[in-house]
Coordinates of C-alpha atoms and ligand atoms in Angstrom, one line a residue:
M1 CA -54.5 49.5 -20.6
D2 CA -51.9 48.1 -18.2
T3 CA -53.0 48.2 -14.6
I4 CA -50.4 47.3 -11.4
K5 CA -51.2 43.7 -10.4
E6 CA -48.7 43.7 -7.6
A7 CA -48.2 45.0 -4.5
P8 CA -47.8 49.2 -5.3
C9 CA -45.0 49.7 -2.4
W10 CA -45.0 53.3 -1.8
L11 CA -46.7 54.4 -5.0
T12 CA -50.3 53.8 -2.8
F13 CA -51.0 57.7 -3.9
L14 CA -51.1 56.5 -7.8
P15 CA -54.1 55.0 -9.3
G16 CA -53.5 51.8 -10.3
E17 CA -53.8 52.1 -13.7
L18 CA -51.0 53.2 -15.9
P19 CA -50.1 56.3 -17.4
Q20 CA -49.3 55.2 -21.6
T21 CA -47.6 58.5 -22.5
S22 CA -44.0 58.7 -24.2
A23 CA -42.6 62.1 -22.6
P24 CA -42.5 63.2 -19.1
E25 CA -44.8 66.4 -19.3
E26 CA -47.4 64.1 -20.8
T27 CA -46.7 62.2 -18.1
A28 CA -46.8 64.5 -15.2
R29 CA -50.8 65.5 -17.1
W30 CA -52.0 62.4 -17.1
E31 CA -50.8 61.4 -13.1
L32 CA -52.6 64.7 -12.2
A33 CA -55.6 64.2 -14.3
H34 CA -55.5 60.2 -12.9
A35 CA -55.5 61.5 -9.5
G36 CA -58.4 63.9 -10.0
A37 CA -55.4 66.9 -9.1
R38 CA -56.3 70.2 -11.2
C39 CA -53.3 71.4 -11.4
P40 CA -52.0 73.3 -14.3
L41 CA -48.6 73.0 -15.8
R42 CA -46.2 75.6 -17.5
V43 CA -43.6 73.8 -19.4
D44 CA -39.9 76.0 -19.0
E45 CA -37.6 74.0 -20.7
A46 CA -34.9 75.7 -19.3
M47 CA -35.7 74.5 -15.9
G48 CA -34.6 70.8 -16.6
D49 CA -34.9 68.5 -13.5
A50 CA -36.1 71.5 -11.4
F51 CA -39.6 73.0 -10.5
E52 CA -41.7 75.2 -8.7
I53 CA -45.4 74.6 -6.8
G54 CA -46.7 77.8 -6.9
E55 CA -49.7 79.2 -4.5
D56 CA -52.4 78.4 -6.5
G57 CA -50.8 74.5 -7.2
A58 CA -49.8 75.6 -10.8
I59 CA -46.4 73.4 -11.6
T60 CA -44.2 74.9 -13.5
G61 CA -40.8 73.1 -14.8
G62 CA -38.6 71.8 -17.5
R63 CA -40.0 68.9 -19.1
T64 CA -38.8 66.7 -16.3
G65 CA -39.3 69.1 -14.0
V66 CA -43.3 69.3 -14.2
L67 CA -43.1 65.3 -13.7
Y68 CA -40.9 65.4 -10.8
G69 CA -43.1 68.3 -9.4
A70 CA -46.5 66.4 -10.2
Y71 CA -45.3 63.2 -8.0
R72 CA -44.5 65.5 -5.4
L73 CA -47.7 67.5 -4.8
L74 CA -48.9 64.3 -5.0
M75 CA -46.7 62.4 -2.0
A76 CA -47.2 65.0 -0.1
R77 CA -51.0 64.9 -0.1
A78 CA -50.9 62.1 0.2
A79 CA -48.6 62.4 3.0
K80 CA -50.5 65.3 4.5
E81 CA -47.2 67.2 4.2
P82 CA -46.5 71.2 3.3
L83 CA -45.8 71.6 -0.3
P84 CA -42.2 71.9 -1.2
R85 CA -42.0 76.5 -2.0
G86 CA -40.5 77.6 -4.2
V87 CA -37.9 76.4 -7.1
Q88 CA -36.9 72.7 -6.2
R89 CA -33.6 71.6 -8.0
P90 CA -31.8 68.3 -7.5
R91 CA -28.5 68.7 -6.1
Y92 CA -27.0 66.7 -8.7
A93 CA -28.2 66.2 -12.2
L94 CA -26.5 62.6 -12.6
R95 CA -28.8 60.4 -10.0
M96 CA -28.1 57.2 -11.1
L97 CA -28.8 53.6 -10.5
N98 CA -26.8 50.5 -11.6
C99 CA -28.4 47.1 -11.6
W100 CA -26.1 44.4 -11.8
D101 CA -28.3 41.8 -13.7
N102 CA -26.8 39.5 -16.0
A103 CA -28.5 38.5 -19.7
E104 CA -28.7 35.0 -18.6
G105 CA -31.0 36.6 -15.9
D106 CA -29.9 36.0 -12.8
I107 CA -28.6 39.2 -10.5
E108 CA -25.2 39.5 -9.3
R109 CA -25.9 40.7 -5.3
G110 CA -29.6 40.4 -6.0
Y111 CA -31.9 39.1 -3.5
S112 CA -35.4 40.0 -5.0
G113 CA -35.2 37.1 -6.9
R114 CA -34.1 36.9 -10.9
S115 CA -33.7 40.0 -12.9
L116 CA -36.6 42.0 -14.0
F117 CA -35.5 43.0 -17.6
F118 CA -33.3 40.1 -19.2
E119 CA -33.8 36.1 -19.3
G120 CA -32.4 33.6 -21.4
G121 CA -29.5 35.9 -22.7
R122 CA -32.3 38.3 -24.1
F123 CA -34.3 41.1 -22.8
A124 CA -37.5 39.8 -21.2
Y125 CA -39.5 42.5 -19.5
D126 CA -43.4 42.9 -18.2
P127 CA -43.9 46.3 -20.1
A128 CA -46.4 47.1 -17.5
R129 CA -43.6 46.3 -14.1
M130 CA -41.6 48.1 -16.6
R131 CA -44.0 51.6 -16.1
T132 CA -44.3 50.6 -12.5
L133 CA -40.6 50.9 -12.0
G134 CA -40.6 54.3 -14.0
R135 CA -43.2 55.8 -11.3
M136 CA -41.0 54.1 -8.8
L137 CA -37.8 56.2 -10.1
A138 CA -39.9 59.4 -11.4
S139 CA -41.2 59.2 -8.1
V140 CA -38.5 59.7 -5.7
G141 CA -36.3 61.4 -9.4
V142 CA -33.8 58.7 -9.5
N143 CA -33.4 59.7 -13.6
V144 CA -30.6 56.9 -14.8
L145 CA -31.1 53.4 -15.1
C146 CA -27.8 51.3 -16.0
V147 CA -29.6 47.8 -16.5
N148 CA -26.4 45.4 -17.1
N149 CA -23.7 43.8 -14.6
V150 CA -20.7 46.1 -13.7
N151 CA -19.5 42.6 -14.8
V152 CA -20.5 42.3 -18.3
L153 CA -21.0 38.8 -18.5
G154 CA -21.9 36.2 -21.6
P155 CA -24.8 37.8 -23.8
A156 CA -24.5 40.9 -22.3
W157 CA -21.7 42.3 -24.3
R158 CA -23.9 42.1 -27.5
L159 CA -26.3 44.9 -24.9
I160 CA -24.4 48.0 -27.9
E161 CA -24.4 45.6 -31.0
D162 CA -27.2 43.5 -31.7
G163 CA -29.2 44.7 -28.8
L164 CA -29.6 47.8 -29.8
P165 CA -33.4 47.9 -31.4
E166 CA -34.5 46.3 -27.9
L167 CA -32.6 48.4 -25.6
A168 CA -34.3 51.1 -27.7
R169 CA -37.3 49.5 -27.1
L170 CA -36.9 49.6 -23.1
A171 CA -35.4 53.7 -23.7
D172 CA -39.0 54.0 -25.1
I173 CA -40.7 53.0 -22.1
F174 CA -38.2 55.1 -19.2
R175 CA -37.9 57.9 -21.2
A176 CA -41.5 58.7 -20.5
F177 CA -40.7 58.7 -16.8
G178 CA -37.5 61.0 -17.2
V179 CA -35.1 58.1 -17.0
R180 CA -32.5 57.7 -19.5
L181 CA -30.7 54.4 -19.6
M182 CA -26.9 53.9 -19.2
V183 CA -25.0 50.6 -19.9
S184 CA -22.0 48.7 -18.6
I185 CA -19.6 48.1 -21.0
D186 CA -16.9 45.7 -21.3
F187 CA -13.3 47.2 -21.9
A188 CA -12.4 44.1 -24.4
Q189 CA -14.9 44.6 -26.6
P190 CA -12.6 45.2 -29.1
L191 CA -11.2 41.8 -29.2
R192 CA -14.2 40.3 -30.3
H193 CA -13.8 42.3 -33.8
G194 CA -10.8 40.7 -35.0
I195 CA -9.0 44.0 -33.5
P196 CA -6.1 42.0 -32.0
T197 CA -5.8 45.1 -28.9
A198 CA -7.8 46.7 -26.6
D199 CA -4.8 49.5 -25.7
P200 CA -7.0 52.8 -25.6
L201 CA -4.1 54.3 -27.4
D202 CA -4.0 52.5 -30.1
E203 CA -5.9 53.9 -33.4
R204 CA -8.0 50.8 -34.4
V205 CA -9.4 50.5 -30.7
Q206 CA -10.0 54.4 -30.3
R207 CA -12.3 54.3 -34.1
W208 CA -13.8 51.0 -32.6
W209 CA -15.2 52.9 -30.3
A210 CA -16.1 56.3 -31.5
E211 CA -17.8 54.1 -34.7
Q212 CA -19.8 51.5 -32.6
T213 CA -20.9 54.7 -30.2
D214 CA -21.8 56.7 -32.6
K215 CA -24.1 53.4 -34.0
V216 CA -25.1 52.6 -30.0
Y217 CA -26.4 56.9 -29.7
A218 CA -27.8 56.5 -33.3
A219 CA -31.1 53.5 -31.4
I220 CA -31.1 55.9 -28.5
P221 CA -30.1 59.3 -29.0
D222 CA -30.4 60.3 -24.9
L223 CA -28.4 57.3 -23.2
A224 CA -26.7 58.6 -20.0
G225 CA -23.7 57.0 -20.9
Y226 CA -21.1 54.2 -20.2
L227 CA -20.5 52.8 -17.0
V228 CA -17.4 50.6 -16.8
K229 CA -15.7 48.3 -14.4
A230 CA -12.0 48.1 -15.6
D231 CA -9.1 46.3 -14.3
S232 CA -11.2 45.1 -10.9
E233 CA -11.4 41.5 -9.6
H234 CA -10.0 39.7 -12.9
R235 CA -11.8 42.3 -15.7
P236 CA -9.8 43.9 -18.5
G237 CA -8.9 46.9 -18.3
P238 CA -5.6 49.4 -19.6
F239 CA -3.2 47.7 -17.2
A240 CA -3.3 44.9 -19.6
Y241 CA -1.7 47.4 -22.1
G242 CA 0.7 49.5 -19.4
R243 CA -1.9 52.6 -19.4
D244 CA -3.2 54.2 -16.8
H245 CA -6.9 54.9 -15.6
A246 CA -7.2 58.0 -17.6
D247 CA -5.5 56.7 -20.8
G248 CA -9.0 54.3 -20.6
A249 CA -11.4 56.7 -19.3
N250 CA -10.7 59.1 -21.7
M251 CA -10.5 57.1 -24.7
L252 CA -14.3 56.0 -23.7
A253 CA -15.0 59.2 -23.0
R254 CA -13.8 61.0 -26.4
A255 CA -16.1 58.0 -28.3
L256 CA -18.9 59.6 -26.2
A257 CA -18.4 63.4 -26.1
P258 CA -19.8 64.3 -29.6
H259 CA -23.2 62.7 -28.0
G260 CA -23.7 64.1 -24.2
G261 CA -22.5 60.9 -22.8
A262 CA -21.0 61.2 -20.0
L263 CA -17.9 58.1 -18.9
V264 CA -18.6 56.5 -15.5
W265 CA -15.4 54.9 -14.3
R266 CA -15.3 52.4 -11.4
C267 CA -12.3 53.0 -9.0
F268 CA -12.9 49.9 -7.2
V269 CA -9.5 48.7 -8.1
Y270 CA -7.5 46.4 -5.6
N271 CA -4.9 43.6 -5.4
C272 CA -7.3 41.0 -5.2
Q273 CA -4.6 37.9 -5.6
Q274 CA -2.9 39.0 -2.1
D275 CA -1.2 36.5 0.1
W276 CA -2.6 36.8 3.5
R277 CA 1.1 36.8 4.9
D278 CA 1.5 39.9 3.4
R279 CA 1.1 42.9 5.9
K280 CA 2.2 45.8 4.5
T281 CA -0.2 45.9 1.6
D282 CA -3.2 47.1 2.9
R283 CA -6.2 46.8 0.3
P284 CA -8.4 50.1 2.0
M285 CA -5.3 52.0 0.7
A286 CA -5.8 50.7 -3.0
A287 CA -8.4 53.4 -4.8
Y288 CA -6.6 56.8 -3.0
T289 CA -3.0 54.8 -4.5
H290 CA -4.2 54.6 -8.5
Y291 CA -6.4 57.2 -8.3
A292 CA -5.2 60.5 -6.7
P293 CA -2.2 61.0 -8.4
L294 CA -4.3 61.1 -11.9
D295 CA -6.5 64.2 -10.4
G296 CA -6.7 66.8 -13.4
R297 CA -6.0 64.2 -16.1
F298 CA -9.3 62.8 -17.0
D299 CA -12.1 64.9 -19.9
E300 CA -14.7 67.2 -18.6
N301 CA -17.3 64.0 -19.2
V302 CA -15.5 61.8 -17.3
I303 CA -16.9 60.8 -13.8
L304 CA -15.2 58.5 -11.7
Q305 CA -17.3 56.3 -9.1
V306 CA -16.1 55.8 -5.6
K307 CA -17.9 53.3 -3.1
H308 CA -18.2 55.2 -0.2
G309 CA -16.1 53.4 2.2
P310 CA -12.6 52.3 0.8
F311 CA -13.2 48.6 1.3
D312 CA -16.3 47.1 0.1
F313 CA -20.1 48.1 1.3
Q314 CA -19.0 46.6 5.1
V315 CA -21.4 47.2 7.7
R316 CA -19.2 50.2 8.8
E317 CA -16.7 52.2 7.5
P318 CA -15.0 55.3 7.4
V319 CA -15.6 57.1 4.7
S320 CA -13.5 56.7 1.5
P321 CA -10.4 58.9 1.2
L322 CA -10.3 58.8 -2.6
L323 CA -13.7 61.3 -1.9
L324 CA -11.6 63.8 -0.2
A325 CA -8.9 63.9 -2.6
M326 CA -9.8 64.5 -6.0
K327 CA -10.7 68.5 -6.7
Q328 CA -9.7 68.5 -10.3
T329 CA -12.4 65.6 -11.6
R330 CA -16.0 64.7 -11.7
M331 CA -16.9 62.4 -8.7
A332 CA -19.9 60.3 -7.8
V333 CA -20.0 58.3 -4.6
E334 CA -21.9 54.6 -4.8
F335 CA -23.9 53.2 -2.0
Q336 CA -25.3 49.3 -2.5
L337 CA -29.3 49.3 -1.9
A338 CA -28.6 45.3 -2.4
Q339 CA -27.8 44.1 1.0
E340 CA -24.7 42.3 -0.2
Y341 CA -23.4 42.5 3.6
T342 CA -26.4 43.7 5.6
G343 CA -28.5 41.0 5.8
H344 CA -29.6 40.0 1.7
Q345 CA -32.9 42.3 2.6
I346 CA -33.9 39.9 4.6
D347 CA -32.3 41.5 8.3
L348 CA -34.1 45.1 8.8
Y349 CA -31.1 47.1 7.5
A350 CA -32.0 50.9 6.6
M351 CA -29.3 52.6 5.1
P352 CA -30.3 56.7 5.3
P353 CA -28.7 56.8 8.8
M354 CA -25.3 55.5 6.6
W355 CA -25.8 57.7 3.9
R356 CA -26.1 60.6 6.6
E357 CA -22.2 60.4 8.2
V358 CA -20.9 59.3 4.5
F359 CA -22.1 62.6 3.6
D360 CA -21.5 64.7 6.8
D361 CA -17.9 64.3 7.0
M362 CA -17.5 64.4 2.8
G363 CA -19.7 67.2 2.0
A364 CA -22.4 67.3 -0.7
E365 CA -19.8 69.4 -2.3
R366 CA -17.3 66.4 -3.0
V367 CA -19.2 65.2 -5.3
Q368 CA -21.1 65.4 -8.9
A369 CA -23.2 62.8 -9.1
I370 CA -24.5 59.9 -6.9
A371 CA -25.4 56.3 -7.9
A372 CA -26.5 53.0 -6.0
V373 CA -26.8 49.5 -6.7
G374 CA -30.2 48.6 -6.9
N375 CA -32.1 46.2 -5.0
L376 CA -34.6 45.3 -7.4
G377 CA -35.8 42.1 -8.8
R378 CA -39.0 39.7 -10.1
D379 CA -40.5 39.3 -6.3
E380 CA -44.0 40.9 -6.5
N381 CA -43.0 43.9 -4.1
Y382 CA -39.7 44.3 -6.6
T383 CA -37.3 44.2 -3.4
G384 CA -38.0 40.9 -1.8
H385 CA -38.5 42.7 1.8
P386 CA -41.2 45.0 1.0
F387 CA -39.5 47.1 3.8
A388 CA -36.2 47.1 1.6
A389 CA -38.4 49.4 -0.1
A390 CA -37.6 52.1 1.7
N391 CA -34.3 51.9 0.9
L392 CA -34.6 52.6 -2.6
F393 CA -37.5 55.3 -1.9
S394 CA -35.2 57.2 0.4
Y395 CA -31.9 57.1 -2.1
G396 CA -33.8 58.7 -4.7
L397 CA -35.2 61.2 -2.4
F398 CA -31.5 62.1 -1.2
A399 CA -30.0 62.1 -4.2
W400 CA -32.3 64.9 -5.0
D401 CA -31.4 67.0 -1.5
P402 CA -28.5 65.1 0.3
D403 CA -29.5 67.5 3.6
A404 CA -32.6 65.4 3.7
E405 CA -33.1 63.9 7.0
P406 CA -32.9 60.3 7.6
R407 CA -36.4 59.7 9.6
A408 CA -38.2 62.1 7.7
L409 CA -37.4 60.1 4.5
L410 CA -38.4 57.0 6.3
S411 CA -41.2 58.5 7.9
L412 CA -42.9 59.2 3.9
W413 CA -42.5 56.2 2.8
G414 CA -43.8 54.1 5.9
R415 CA -46.6 56.9 5.7
L416 CA -47.4 56.4 1.6
T417 CA -46.9 52.7 1.7
Y418 CA -48.8 52.0 4.4
P419 CA -51.7 54.4 5.0
N420 CA -54.0 52.4 7.0
F421 CA -51.4 52.8 10.1
S422 CA -52.2 55.2 13.3
E423 CA -50.0 57.9 13.6
R424 CA -48.2 55.8 16.6
E425 CA -48.2 52.7 14.4
Q426 CA -46.1 54.7 11.9
R427 CA -43.9 56.1 14.8
S428 CA -43.2 52.4 15.7
L429 CA -42.3 51.4 12.2
C430 CA -39.7 54.3 11.6
D431 CA -38.3 53.9 15.1
M432 CA -37.5 50.1 14.2
L433 CA -36.5 51.4 10.6
M434 CA -34.1 53.8 12.0
E435 CA -32.4 51.8 14.4
S436 CA -32.6 48.3 12.2
R437 CA -28.9 49.5 11.0
A438 CA -26.8 49.8 14.9
I439 CA -29.2 46.2 15.7
Y440 CA -27.6 44.5 12.7
E441 CA -23.9 46.3 13.4
Q442 CA -24.4 44.7 17.0
Y443 CA -25.0 41.7 16.0
T444 CA -22.3 41.4 13.5
A445 CA -19.1 42.8 13.0
P446 CA -17.8 44.4 15.8
L447 CA -16.7 47.9 16.2
G448 CA -16.0 48.8 12.6
L449 CA -13.6 45.3 12.0
C450 CA -15.3 44.1 8.6
W451 CA -14.7 41.2 7.4
M452 CA -16.8 38.6 9.6
V453 CA -19.0 37.4 7.3
C454 CA -19.1 34.1 6.1
R455 CA -17.5 33.9 2.0
D456 CA -20.0 31.7 0.8
G457 CA -22.6 34.2 -0.1
H458 CA -22.0 36.7 2.5
Y459 CA -25.1 36.4 4.5
G460 CA -24.4 35.1 8.3
P461 CA -20.8 34.6 10.2
G462 CA -18.0 32.9 9.0
P463 CA -15.5 35.3 11.4
D464 CA -12.3 33.2 9.8
D465 CA -13.7 33.7 6.5
Y466 CA -11.6 35.7 4.9
E467 CA -8.4 35.6 7.3
Y468 CA -6.4 33.5 4.8
A469 CA -8.1 34.3 1.8
A470 CA -6.4 36.7 -1.6
W471 CA -9.0 39.2 -1.4
G472 CA -6.7 41.5 1.0
T473 CA -9.5 41.1 3.9
Y474 CA -8.0 40.6 7.2
H475 CA -8.7 41.3 10.9
R476 CA -5.8 39.4 12.4
A477 CA -7.5 38.5 15.7
D478 CA -4.8 36.0 18.0
R479 CA -4.6 35.3 21.4
D480 CA -4.0 39.0 22.3
G481 CA -5.9 41.2 20.6
V482 CA -7.3 42.0 17.2
G483 CA -7.3 44.7 14.4
I484 CA -5.2 46.1 11.8
D485 CA -2.6 49.6 12.9
R486 CA -3.9 51.9 10.1
T487 CA -1.8 54.5 11.9
A488 CA 1.6 56.4 10.4
S489 CA 3.4 53.8 12.6
G490 CA 0.9 50.8 11.5
T491 CA -0.5 50.4 7.4
G492 CA -0.5 54.6 6.6
Y493 CA -3.6 54.7 5.5
L494 CA -4.6 57.0 8.3
M495 CA -2.1 58.9 6.1
Q496 CA -4.9 59.1 3.3
Y497 CA -7.1 61.6 4.7
P498 CA -7.0 65.6 5.5
D499 CA -6.1 66.7 8.8
W500 CA -9.1 67.2 10.3
L501 CA -10.3 63.6 9.6
R502 CA -6.9 62.1 10.5
E503 CA -6.9 63.1 13.8
R504 CA -10.6 62.3 15.0
Y505 CA -9.4 58.5 14.1
E506 CA -5.4 58.7 15.3
D507 CA -5.8 58.3 19.0
A508 CA -6.5 55.0 19.5
A509 CA -7.7 55.9 22.8
R510 CA -10.1 58.9 21.2
C511 CA -11.2 56.7 18.3
P512 CA -14.7 56.4 18.3
D513 CA -15.5 53.3 19.5
A514 CA -17.5 52.5 16.2
L515 CA -14.7 52.4 14.3
K516 CA -11.7 51.2 16.9
L517 CA -11.0 48.3 15.1
F518 CA -10.7 49.9 11.7
F519 CA -7.9 52.0 12.6
H520 CA -6.3 50.4 15.1
R521 CA -5.0 46.5 17.0
M522 CA -6.4 47.0 20.3
R523 CA -5.7 43.9 23.0
Y524 CA -8.7 42.1 24.2
D525 CA -8.0 44.2 27.7
D526 CA -7.9 47.2 26.6
V527 CA -10.1 49.6 27.6
L528 CA -13.1 51.5 26.0
S529 CA -14.8 55.1 25.9
D530 CA -17.6 53.5 28.6
G531 CA -15.1 51.9 30.5
R532 CA -15.9 48.1 29.3
T533 CA -13.0 46.2 28.3
L534 CA -12.8 45.2 24.1
I535 CA -13.8 41.3 25.1
Q536 CA -16.3 42.4 26.8
R537 CA -18.1 45.3 24.9
I538 CA -17.3 42.3 21.7
Y539 CA -19.9 39.6 24.4
D540 CA -21.8 42.6 25.6
D541 CA -22.7 44.3 21.8
H542 CA -23.8 41.0 20.3
F543 CA -26.1 39.6 23.1
E544 CA -27.6 42.7 23.1
G545 CA -28.1 42.8 19.4
V546 CA -30.0 39.9 19.5
E547 CA -32.2 41.4 22.5
R548 CA -32.7 44.5 20.6
A549 CA -33.6 42.1 17.1
E550 CA -36.1 40.1 19.3
A551 CA -37.5 43.5 20.3
M552 CA -38.4 44.7 17.1
A553 CA -39.7 41.7 16.1
K554 CA -42.4 41.7 19.2
T555 CA -42.9 45.5 17.4
L556 CA -43.6 43.8 13.8
R557 CA -46.3 41.3 14.7
A558 CA -48.0 44.1 16.4
L559 CA -48.1 46.0 13.3
P560 CA -51.1 45.5 10.8
L561 CA -49.3 45.2 8.0
P562 CA -51.6 44.1 4.8
S563 CA -51.1 41.0 3.0
P564 CA -48.8 39.8 1.4
D565 CA -46.5 42.1 3.3
R566 CA -47.6 40.9 6.8
E567 CA -46.6 37.0 5.9
V568 CA -43.4 38.7 3.5
A569 CA -41.7 40.6 6.8
L570 CA -42.8 38.1 9.1
E571 CA -41.5 35.1 7.8
R572 CA -38.3 37.4 6.7
M573 CA -38.2 38.6 10.5
E574 CA -38.0 34.9 12.0
R575 CA -34.6 34.3 9.5
Q576 CA -33.3 37.2 10.8
L577 CA -33.4 35.9 14.2
A578 CA -32.0 32.6 13.3
N579 CA -29.2 34.6 11.4
A580 CA -28.9 37.0 14.7
R581 CA -28.4 34.3 17.3
E582 CA -25.7 32.3 15.2
W583 CA -23.6 35.6 14.7
R584 CA -24.0 36.2 18.0
D585 CA -22.9 32.8 18.9
Q586 CA -20.1 32.2 16.1
V587 CA -18.4 35.6 17.1
N588 CA -18.7 35.2 20.5
A589 CA -17.2 31.5 20.1
F590 CA -14.5 33.1 18.2
F591 CA -13.1 35.6 20.3
H592 CA -13.9 33.4 23.7
R593 CA -11.7 30.4 22.3
Y594 CA -8.7 33.2 21.0
S595 CA -9.1 35.6 24.5
G596 CA -10.0 32.6 27.2
A597 CA -12.1 35.7 28.5
P598 CA -15.5 34.7 30.7
D599 CA -18.6 37.2 29.8
A600 CA -18.9 39.4 33.0
H601 CA -22.6 38.7 33.3
G602 CA -22.0 34.8 32.6
R603 CA -23.9 34.6 29.5
P604 CA -23.4 31.0 27.7
L605 CA -20.1 31.5 25.3
Y606 CA -19.5 28.1 23.3
Ligands
LIG701 C1 -17.8 43.1 -4.2 C2 -18.9 42.3 -4.9 C3 -19.4 41.8 -6.3 C4 -19.2 42.8 -7.4 C5 -18.1 44.3 -7.1 C6 -18.3 45.3 -7.1 O1 -17.1 43.0 -4.6 O2 -19.2 40.8 -3.9 O3 -20.4 40.6 -6.4 O4 -18.9 42.6 -8.3 O5 -18.5 44.2 -5.3 O6 -18.5 46.4 -7.1 O7 -18.1 45.5 -8.7

């Protein structure tokens, strides 16, 4: 019998033993019985993922529904929370986790060790850890797991060919937890099979995909579908053949349709070979420009997956205008749990407050599915920093119910993960997580500016690293000011928004400070809404960000974290503090050298 050997993260409410079941409703029975909960289960297949917990504790639901109901009941008990009443139904049918794992075992933007799934070009996993992961995902309602990187590198392209038996074995493990697998595919795959083209309108290409997809579904009948990154950062795609992305996506969608599979097509398309001297091309405009005109042309089983902001998971971005533009297309919003630009799971950065903002601006009804890039790896605690698990946990519950309040999610995670904490300690943990993003933002890139990060690895400051690069990522700081005018008189990006959002940002004086430099170019002596000059605000934020990080470290040291979480969290906090000071001093020095402005409080500027 497999047992959990490692730290169980938020799964403290379940026994150490792991279920050896093969279907979700069996897993539900097993978990309830082993947790000593005598709750009758009634499976009503028509309910699908939905469940209802009756007054008597009986759980009624679909085959996956009863499993979600069982976990919710056990979690509520452990956290001493009231049980959810009435029928609980997820907002989205597809609640996806995209792992960027490469077949060689490394992970693109992975900060928790090597891959949980692959090593040396093949599957290599610990079945007990897979079950634990299945439990983690099911306990918060995540139901689709894409195991390989969207950049399909090296042997990963064989996953849908001779890798199928292994993929099917993995699918069996996750099926017991109601989690369906998905694979990232390479658009140019037919070229490896003697077909001289990958043109989506070529019959040979269409036939190859249809036949190969039949083989895939013969091995894994419930595969959730394919995930595709095409014509993006040097990945192959339909542009090479003069076709557009509706042609490309629909071709694959038609191969999947007979099997009920979804074709998830990422919209991260922009010119990554821009000349920095070119002031007309504005990268945030790219996704909307490419896709908005295609609205209405995608097949029913195509889902366009759009990053939540128009750039690339920067510390703060406005909502992507593409998410508000396509009314006749199924869309998914994409978040990134992996802390690529947000501290590498060394610095604390709890994401629910950011998701809340995105959803408040976008409206949950604008998307039909939700995805997040994973933050998992082979580290003992799965997420590198034990607190980074709060992002995975909250993501699942948020994908189920995007009306969820960030504090409620983080506080539930805290109570399940550290049941030994007093109420006061729980509160200080939750407060710390709730303000972690604002703190990170203060000591890194100011006021929505973006791209001041170190180019090599994306951790730590590099204020000019992206300024003369080909990635379309410029802040254009000079001796007078900083930022890009993205209004109608500038690049025109703002015109991609519906009126109500355009109006919020259009007038530099009224644009919220948090995004001021995203939308406007400002002089260092321009005055912000709180009466401070821009340059003084930049200095103040950076000094204050470090002070608040130091206060956070103090709070952390006082918490009775169990081992090994304590050692890991304290060691990472020291690195966060060093990082924060480096950001503060480099960014302040950068702007001081350009502006020549002293700090009003006489603090050191180097
Ligand atoms: C970012 C990231 C890449 C990743 C890409 C994507 O640019 O740095 O590593 O491949 O996003 O989302 O596809």
